[in-house]
Amino acid sequence: MKVARSLVRHVPLFDKMADDQLDRLLAHAVSRRAPQGSQVFKQGQPARSFYLLLHGHLKVMQVTSDGQQIIVRVVHPGDLFGFAIALQRSDYPGTAVAAADSVMLAWPSDLWPSFVEHIPSLAVSAMQTVGQRLEEAHTRIREMSTEEVERRVAHTVLRLVDKAGLHEKRGIRINFPISRQDIAEMTGTTLHTVSRIFSAWEAKGLVEGGRQKLLVLDVVGLAALADSTRRETD
């Protein structure tokens, strides 16, 4: 089924494209749904498609050489993902799992060179995406190298607030299911450590947890903690 231009024109990737360019891109798009918990692609699998997330959230995970699983990024609506061909890879470097019921557009990877040749704004968006991911990776590496674990966790939660926060009467809710194990995998620490930190934060009125739920009650207080110069050992 052809994807209507009006359904996606609001997506930042498309808002500066001429109608003929957008029509060319959408003519080859396939809409896909991913129920919560399902895999979109798996680490090491041939990268036959690239994607744009329209609705929902995805976790991209990697398994290290020693068998440890880490969450390397969260994909939010409007994000390009899975375009391994733009990185000159033939396989996916991670596994993408739907953190919530998600909807995305998919294109065959072998069309990527033609798209970026004829639609310059797509090439620019791809370069910006790669740049943002490199900056995020450098930030996480710096945090893991120089910051004590509580500050790392605080920075991670604040990034989730910025990208996936839904304002409610009592605070800002992360609007997809997220567990303490997820936070541990995003910050390079253990479930026990994250649980201890969240229990302390709940006692201070900074956050309110639940089963795969996170409500930030005091963003200012959490930001002050993240920006503190206090150092501890994990």
PDB file of C-alpha atoms in Angstrom:
ATOM      1  CA  MET A   1       0.000   0.000   0.000  1.00  0.00           C
ATOM      2  CA  LYS A   2       1.360   3.415  -0.979  1.00  0.00           C
ATOM      3  CA  VAL A   3       2.229   5.720   1.926  1.00  0.00           C
ATOM      4  CA  ALA A   4       0.351   9.028   1.631  1.00  0.00           C
ATOM      5  CA  ARG A   5       2.486  12.140   1.574  1.00  0.00           C
ATOM      6  CA  SER A   6       0.156  13.908   4.019  1.00  0.00           C
ATOM      7  CA  LEU A   7       0.767  11.250   6.675  1.00  0.00           C
ATOM      8  CA  VAL A   8       4.510  11.895   6.897  1.00  0.00           C
ATOM      9  CA  ARG A   9       5.009  15.502   5.794  1.00  0.00           C
ATOM     10  CA  HIS A  10       5.296  16.575   9.478  1.00  0.00           C
ATOM     11  CA  VAL A  11       8.337  14.340  10.044  1.00  0.00           C
ATOM     12  CA  PRO A  12      11.466  16.546  10.221  1.00  0.00           C
ATOM     13  CA  LEU A  13      13.264  14.350   7.673  1.00  0.00           C
ATOM     14  CA  PHE A  14      10.607  15.206   5.085  1.00  0.00           C
ATOM     15  CA  ASP A  15       9.522  18.748   5.898  1.00  0.00           C
ATOM     16  CA  LYS A  16      12.073  20.415   3.578  1.00  0.00           C
ATOM     17  CA  MET A  17      11.746  17.949   0.688  1.00  0.00           C
ATOM     18  CA  ALA A  18      10.059  18.998  -2.531  1.00  0.00           C
ATOM     19  CA  ASP A  19       6.872  17.074  -3.266  1.00  0.00           C
ATOM     20  CA  ASP A  20       8.436  15.187  -6.178  1.00  0.00           C
ATOM     21  CA  GLN A  21      11.390  14.125  -4.013  1.00  0.00           C
ATOM     22  CA  LEU A  22       9.121  12.950  -1.225  1.00  0.00           C
ATOM     23  CA  ASP A  23       6.917  11.069  -3.682  1.00  0.00           C
ATOM     24  CA  ARG A  24       9.991   9.366  -5.120  1.00  0.00           C
ATOM     25  CA  LEU A  25      11.062   8.271  -1.654  1.00  0.00           C
ATOM     26  CA  LEU A  26       7.626   7.122  -0.532  1.00  0.00           C
ATOM     27  CA  ALA A  27       7.012   5.164  -3.736  1.00  0.00           C
ATOM     28  CA  HIS A  28       9.513   2.578  -2.451  1.00  0.00           C
ATOM     29  CA  ALA A  29       8.519   2.687   1.243  1.00  0.00           C
ATOM     30  CA  VAL A  30       6.794  -0.140   3.069  1.00  0.00           C
ATOM     31  CA  SER A  31       4.981   0.482   6.351  1.00  0.00           C
ATOM     32  CA  ARG A  32       5.817  -2.006   9.110  1.00  0.00           C
ATOM     33  CA  ARG A  33       4.499  -2.551  12.602  1.00  0.00           C
ATOM     34  CA  ALA A  34       6.556  -3.973  15.451  1.00  0.00           C
ATOM     35  CA  PRO A  35       4.687  -5.102  18.578  1.00  0.00           C
ATOM     36  CA  GLN A  36       6.363  -4.375  21.901  1.00  0.00           C
ATOM     37  CA  GLY A  37       9.182  -6.838  22.512  1.00  0.00           C
ATOM     38  CA  SER A  38       9.594  -7.900  18.885  1.00  0.00           C
ATOM     39  CA  GLN A  39      12.861  -7.615  16.931  1.00  0.00           C
ATOM     40  CA  VAL A  40      13.099  -5.377  13.881  1.00  0.00           C
ATOM     41  CA  PHE A  41      16.539  -6.732  13.001  1.00  0.00           C
ATOM     42  CA  LYS A  42      19.292  -8.669  14.742  1.00  0.00           C
ATOM     43  CA  GLN A  43      22.980  -7.951  15.300  1.00  0.00           C
ATOM     44  CA  GLY A  44      25.047  -9.499  12.508  1.00  0.00           C
ATOM     45  CA  GLN A  45      22.052 -10.000  10.205  1.00  0.00           C
ATOM     46  CA  PRO A  46      22.515  -8.779   6.592  1.00  0.00           C
ATOM     47  CA  ALA A  47      21.363  -5.157   6.424  1.00  0.00           C
ATOM     48  CA  ARG A  48      18.771  -5.482   3.674  1.00  0.00           C
ATOM     49  CA  SER A  49      16.608  -2.533   4.796  1.00  0.00           C
ATOM     50  CA  PHE A  50      16.895   0.855   6.432  1.00  0.00           C
ATOM     51  CA  TYR A  51      14.130   2.503   8.430  1.00  0.00           C
ATOM     52  CA  LEU A  52      12.461   5.642   9.701  1.00  0.00           C
ATOM     53  CA  LEU A  53      10.529   5.386  12.977  1.00  0.00           C
ATOM     54  CA  LEU A  54       7.118   7.074  12.828  1.00  0.00           C
ATOM     55  CA  HIS A  55       5.614   6.002  16.134  1.00  0.00           C
ATOM     56  CA  GLY A  56       6.826   4.212  19.266  1.00  0.00           C
ATOM     57  CA  HIS A  57      10.334   3.649  20.592  1.00  0.00           C
ATOM     58  CA  LEU A  58      13.070   1.090  19.924  1.00  0.00           C
ATOM     59  CA  LYS A  59      16.065  -0.073  21.931  1.00  0.00           C
ATOM     60  CA  VAL A  60      19.212  -0.855  19.947  1.00  0.00           C
ATOM     61  CA  MET A  61      21.326  -3.393  21.816  1.00  0.00           C
ATOM     62  CA  GLN A  62      24.731  -4.931  21.260  1.00  0.00           C
ATOM     63  CA  VAL A  63      26.286  -8.049  22.732  1.00  0.00           C
ATOM     64  CA  THR A  64      29.968  -7.553  23.473  1.00  0.00           C
ATOM     65  CA  SER A  65      32.686 -10.120  22.835  1.00  0.00           C
ATOM     66  CA  ASP A  66      32.464 -11.250  26.477  1.00  0.00           C
ATOM     67  CA  GLY A  67      28.693 -11.789  26.224  1.00  0.00           C
ATOM     68  CA  GLN A  68      27.549  -8.619  27.995  1.00  0.00           C
ATOM     69  CA  GLN A  69      24.416  -6.953  26.608  1.00  0.00           C
ATOM     70  CA  ILE A  70      24.343  -3.151  26.458  1.00  0.00           C
ATOM     71  CA  ILE A  71      21.803  -0.664  25.122  1.00  0.00           C
ATOM     72  CA  VAL A  72      23.713   1.609  22.776  1.00  0.00           C
ATOM     73  CA  ARG A  73      20.838   3.938  21.898  1.00  0.00           C
ATOM     74  CA  VAL A  74      17.105   4.504  21.999  1.00  0.00           C
ATOM     75  CA  VAL A  75      15.356   5.271  18.702  1.00  0.00           C
ATOM     76  CA  HIS A  76      12.644   7.932  18.900  1.00  0.00           C
ATOM     77  CA  PRO A  77       9.958   8.984  16.374  1.00  0.00           C
ATOM     78  CA  GLY A  78      11.509  10.791  13.408  1.00  0.00           C
ATOM     79  CA  ASP A  79      14.849   8.967  13.710  1.00  0.00           C
ATOM     80  CA  LEU A  80      16.524   7.151  10.840  1.00  0.00           C
ATOM     81  CA  PHE A  81      17.981   3.814  11.891  1.00  0.00           C
ATOM     82  CA  GLY A  82      19.396   0.627  10.444  1.00  0.00           C
ATOM     83  CA  PHE A  83      21.126   2.414   7.556  1.00  0.00           C
ATOM     84  CA  ALA A  84      24.260   0.313   7.850  1.00  0.00           C
ATOM     85  CA  ILE A  85      25.004   0.866   4.166  1.00  0.00           C
ATOM     86  CA  ALA A  86      25.676   4.544   4.883  1.00  0.00           C
ATOM     87  CA  LEU A  87      28.400   3.360   7.275  1.00  0.00           C
ATOM     88  CA  GLN A  88      29.753   0.988   4.607  1.00  0.00           C
ATOM     89  CA  ARG A  89      28.603  -2.039   6.573  1.00  0.00           C
ATOM     90  CA  SER A  90      26.827  -5.040   5.100  1.00  0.00           C
ATOM     91  CA  ASP A  91      25.342  -6.157   8.439  1.00  0.00           C
ATOM     92  CA  TYR A  92      23.511  -4.555  11.345  1.00  0.00           C
ATOM     93  CA  PRO A  93      25.876  -3.634  14.215  1.00  0.00           C
ATOM     94  CA  GLY A  94      23.137  -4.086  16.825  1.00  0.00           C
ATOM     95  CA  THR A  95      19.732  -5.610  17.519  1.00  0.00           C
ATOM     96  CA  ALA A  96      16.686  -3.325  17.376  1.00  0.00           C
ATOM     97  CA  VAL A  97      13.825  -4.294  19.693  1.00  0.00           C
ATOM     98  CA  ALA A  98      10.502  -2.477  20.010  1.00  0.00           C
ATOM     99  CA  ALA A  99      10.302  -0.925  23.487  1.00  0.00           C
ATOM    100  CA  ALA A 100       6.647  -0.117  22.739  1.00  0.00           C
ATOM    101  CA  ASP A 101       4.272  -0.886  19.891  1.00  0.00           C
ATOM    102  CA  SER A 102       5.962   0.857  16.967  1.00  0.00           C
ATOM    103  CA  VAL A 103       5.319   1.847  13.358  1.00  0.00           C
ATOM    104  CA  MET A 104       8.082   2.512  10.844  1.00  0.00           C
ATOM    105  CA  LEU A 105       8.800   2.925   7.162  1.00  0.00           C
ATOM    106  CA  ALA A 106      11.297   0.562   5.521  1.00  0.00           C
ATOM    107  CA  TRP A 107      13.246   0.829   2.290  1.00  0.00           C
ATOM    108  CA  PRO A 108      15.573  -1.666   0.563  1.00  0.00           C
ATOM    109  CA  SER A 109      19.179  -0.823   1.424  1.00  0.00           C
ATOM    110  CA  ASP A 110      20.300  -1.149  -2.186  1.00  0.00           C
ATOM    111  CA  LEU A 111      18.242   1.968  -3.025  1.00  0.00           C
ATOM    112  CA  TRP A 112      20.238   4.137  -0.602  1.00  0.00           C
ATOM    113  CA  PRO A 113      22.919   5.294  -3.126  1.00  0.00           C
ATOM    114  CA  SER A 114      20.249   6.397  -5.605  1.00  0.00           C
ATOM    115  CA  PHE A 115      18.243   8.194  -2.923  1.00  0.00           C
ATOM    116  CA  VAL A 116      21.159  10.226  -1.589  1.00  0.00           C
ATOM    117  CA  GLU A 117      22.221  11.097  -5.149  1.00  0.00           C
ATOM    118  CA  HIS A 118      18.814  12.463  -6.139  1.00  0.00           C
ATOM    119  CA  ILE A 119      17.598  13.736  -2.752  1.00  0.00           C
ATOM    120  CA  PRO A 120      20.399  15.830  -1.218  1.00  0.00           C
ATOM    121  CA  SER A 121      18.403  16.579   1.947  1.00  0.00           C
ATOM    122  CA  LEU A 122      18.358  12.847   2.751  1.00  0.00           C
ATOM    123  CA  ALA A 123      22.144  12.725   2.567  1.00  0.00           C
ATOM    124  CA  VAL A 124      22.366  15.783   4.832  1.00  0.00           C
ATOM    125  CA  SER A 125      19.949  14.201   7.338  1.00  0.00           C
ATOM    126  CA  ALA A 126      21.955  10.979   7.325  1.00  0.00           C
ATOM    127  CA  MET A 127      25.201  12.862   7.992  1.00  0.00           C
ATOM    128  CA  GLN A 128      23.546  14.805  10.811  1.00  0.00           C
ATOM    129  CA  THR A 129      22.246  11.563  12.305  1.00  0.00           C
ATOM    130  CA  VAL A 130      25.686   9.960  12.162  1.00  0.00           C
ATOM    131  CA  GLY A 131      27.188  13.079  13.727  1.00  0.00           C
ATOM    132  CA  GLN A 132      24.642  13.096  16.536  1.00  0.00           C
ATOM    133  CA  ARG A 133      25.286   9.430  17.267  1.00  0.00           C
ATOM    134  CA  LEU A 134      29.032   9.999  17.391  1.00  0.00           C
ATOM    135  CA  GLU A 135      28.511  12.913  19.771  1.00  0.00           C
ATOM    136  CA  GLU A 136      26.208  10.773  21.948  1.00  0.00           C
ATOM    137  CA  ALA A 137      28.759   7.958  21.954  1.00  0.00           C
ATOM    138  CA  HIS A 138      31.571  10.321  22.936  1.00  0.00           C
ATOM    139  CA  THR A 139      29.405  11.780  25.716  1.00  0.00           C
ATOM    140  CA  ARG A 140      28.644   8.324  27.112  1.00  0.00           C
ATOM    141  CA  ILE A 141      32.299   7.293  26.933  1.00  0.00           C
ATOM    142  CA  ARG A 142      33.310  10.474  28.758  1.00  0.00           C
ATOM    143  CA  GLU A 143      30.642   9.928  31.415  1.00  0.00           C
ATOM    144  CA  MET A 144      31.703   6.323  31.979  1.00  0.00           C
ATOM    145  CA  SER A 145      35.357   7.358  32.170  1.00  0.00           C
ATOM    146  CA  THR A 146      35.053  10.377  34.440  1.00  0.00           C
ATOM    147  CA  GLU A 147      31.769  10.358  36.343  1.00  0.00           C
ATOM    148  CA  GLU A 148      30.590   8.377  39.320  1.00  0.00           C
ATOM    149  CA  VAL A 149      27.665   6.112  38.623  1.00  0.00           C
ATOM    150  CA  GLU A 150      24.876   8.206  40.162  1.00  0.00           C
ATOM    151  CA  ARG A 151      25.700  11.126  37.882  1.00  0.00           C
ATOM    152  CA  ARG A 152      25.792   8.808  34.841  1.00  0.00           C
ATOM    153  CA  VAL A 153      22.351   7.494  35.695  1.00  0.00           C
ATOM    154  CA  ALA A 154      21.045  11.030  36.223  1.00  0.00           C
ATOM    155  CA  HIS A 155      22.358  12.177  32.837  1.00  0.00           C
ATOM    156  CA  THR A 156      20.763   9.160  31.161  1.00  0.00           C
ATOM    157  CA  VAL A 157      17.365   9.800  32.739  1.00  0.00           C
ATOM    158  CA  LEU A 158      17.536  13.484  31.773  1.00  0.00           C
ATOM    159  CA  ARG A 159      18.247  12.544  28.149  1.00  0.00           C
ATOM    160  CA  LEU A 160      15.176  10.301  28.218  1.00  0.00           C
ATOM    161  CA  VAL A 161      13.143  13.194  29.647  1.00  0.00           C
ATOM    162  CA  ASP A 162      14.330  15.399  26.780  1.00  0.00           C
ATOM    163  CA  LYS A 163      13.614  12.870  24.029  1.00  0.00           C
ATOM    164  CA  ALA A 164      10.648  10.917  25.379  1.00  0.00           C
ATOM    165  CA  GLY A 165       9.180  12.928  28.229  1.00  0.00           C
ATOM    166  CA  LEU A 166       5.424  13.373  28.544  1.00  0.00           C
ATOM    167  CA  HIS A 167       4.350  16.195  30.862  1.00  0.00           C
ATOM    168  CA  GLU A 168       1.793  15.238  33.474  1.00  0.00           C
ATOM    169  CA  LYS A 169       0.375  17.018  36.499  1.00  0.00           C
ATOM    170  CA  ARG A 170       2.895  15.534  38.930  1.00  0.00           C
ATOM    171  CA  GLY A 171       5.958  15.479  36.700  1.00  0.00           C
ATOM    172  CA  ILE A 172       7.348  14.130  33.438  1.00  0.00           C
ATOM    173  CA  ARG A 173       6.741  10.515  32.505  1.00  0.00           C
ATOM    174  CA  ILE A 174       9.022   8.568  30.169  1.00  0.00           C
ATOM    175  CA  ASN A 175       6.403   7.589  27.616  1.00  0.00           C
ATOM    176  CA  PHE A 176       7.535   4.057  26.881  1.00  0.00           C
ATOM    177  CA  PRO A 177       8.144   1.048  29.132  1.00  0.00           C
ATOM    178  CA  ILE A 178      11.621   1.209  30.635  1.00  0.00           C
ATOM    179  CA  SER A 179      13.043  -0.959  33.394  1.00  0.00           C
ATOM    180  CA  ARG A 180      15.871  -0.495  35.847  1.00  0.00           C
ATOM    181  CA  GLN A 181      17.723  -3.207  33.935  1.00  0.00           C
ATOM    182  CA  ASP A 182      17.429  -1.026  30.818  1.00  0.00           C
ATOM    183  CA  ILE A 183      18.941   1.913  32.701  1.00  0.00           C
ATOM    184  CA  ALA A 184      21.752  -0.348  33.932  1.00  0.00           C
ATOM    185  CA  GLU A 185      22.523  -1.450  30.368  1.00  0.00           C
ATOM    186  CA  MET A 186      22.510   2.155  29.188  1.00  0.00           C
ATOM    187  CA  THR A 187      24.943   3.315  31.875  1.00  0.00           C
ATOM    188  CA  GLY A 188      27.374   0.412  32.096  1.00  0.00           C
ATOM    189  CA  THR A 189      26.499  -0.575  35.635  1.00  0.00           C
ATOM    190  CA  THR A 190      24.515  -3.256  37.454  1.00  0.00           C
ATOM    191  CA  LEU A 191      20.829  -3.698  38.204  1.00  0.00           C
ATOM    192  CA  HIS A 192      21.651  -3.694  41.927  1.00  0.00           C
ATOM    193  CA  THR A 193      23.381  -0.327  41.661  1.00  0.00           C
ATOM    194  CA  VAL A 194      20.561   1.280  39.649  1.00  0.00           C
ATOM    195  CA  SER A 195      17.969  -0.102  42.082  1.00  0.00           C
ATOM    196  CA  ARG A 196      19.891   1.373  45.018  1.00  0.00           C
ATOM    197  CA  ILE A 197      20.126   4.769  43.294  1.00  0.00           C
ATOM    198  CA  PHE A 198      16.441   4.834  42.350  1.00  0.00           C
ATOM    199  CA  SER A 199      15.400   3.882  45.875  1.00  0.00           C
ATOM    200  CA  ALA A 200      17.409   6.822  47.219  1.00  0.00           C
ATOM    201  CA  TRP A 201      15.930   9.159  44.602  1.00  0.00           C
ATOM    202  CA  GLU A 202      12.397   8.026  45.419  1.00  0.00           C
ATOM    203  CA  ALA A 203      13.048   8.765  49.105  1.00  0.00           C
ATOM    204  CA  LYS A 204      14.180  12.280  48.119  1.00  0.00           C
ATOM    205  CA  GLY A 205      11.135  12.851  45.901  1.00  0.00           C
ATOM    206  CA  LEU A 206      13.127  13.046  42.661  1.00  0.00           C
ATOM    207  CA  VAL A 207      11.464  10.162  40.822  1.00  0.00           C
ATOM    208  CA  GLU A 208       8.675   7.660  41.163  1.00  0.00           C
ATOM    209  CA  GLY A 209       9.186   4.178  39.774  1.00  0.00           C
ATOM    210  CA  GLY A 210       7.045   1.184  39.000  1.00  0.00           C
ATOM    211  CA  ARG A 211       7.069  -1.899  36.829  1.00  0.00           C
ATOM    212  CA  GLN A 212       8.750  -0.607  33.654  1.00  0.00           C
ATOM    213  CA  LYS A 213       7.536   2.907  34.490  1.00  0.00           C
ATOM    214  CA  LEU A 214       9.456   6.042  35.344  1.00  0.00           C
ATOM    215  CA  LEU A 215       8.008   9.387  36.435  1.00  0.00           C
ATOM    216  CA  VAL A 216      10.458  12.228  37.076  1.00  0.00           C
ATOM    217  CA  LEU A 217       8.992  14.411  39.818  1.00  0.00           C
ATOM    218  CA  ASP A 218      11.807  16.947  40.176  1.00  0.00           C
ATOM    219  CA  VAL A 219      13.720  17.635  36.957  1.00  0.00           C
ATOM    220  CA  VAL A 220      15.560  20.605  38.471  1.00  0.00           C
ATOM    221  CA  GLY A 221      16.753  18.524  41.411  1.00  0.00           C
ATOM    222  CA  LEU A 222      17.854  15.707  39.134  1.00  0.00           C
ATOM    223  CA  ALA A 223      19.726  18.148  36.887  1.00  0.00           C
ATOM    224  CA  ALA A 224      21.497  19.637  39.920  1.00  0.00           C
ATOM    225  CA  LEU A 225      22.590  16.152  40.936  1.00  0.00           C
ATOM    226  CA  ALA A 226      23.803  15.369  37.407  1.00  0.00           C
ATOM    227  CA  ASP A 227      25.827  18.579  37.279  1.00  0.00           C
ATOM    228  CA  SER A 228      27.370  18.204  40.713  1.00  0.00           C
ATOM    229  CA  THR A 229      31.127  17.819  40.925  1.00  0.00           C
ATOM    230  CA  ARG A 230      30.885  15.253  43.705  1.00  0.00           C
ATOM    231  CA  ARG A 231      32.716  12.007  42.853  1.00  0.00           C
ATOM    232  CA  GLU A 232      32.224   8.581  44.321  1.00  0.00           C
ATOM    233  CA  THR A 233      33.231   5.095  43.394  1.00  0.00           C
ATOM    234  CA  ASP A 234      30.704   2.688  41.922  1.00  0.00           C
TER     235      ASP A 234
END
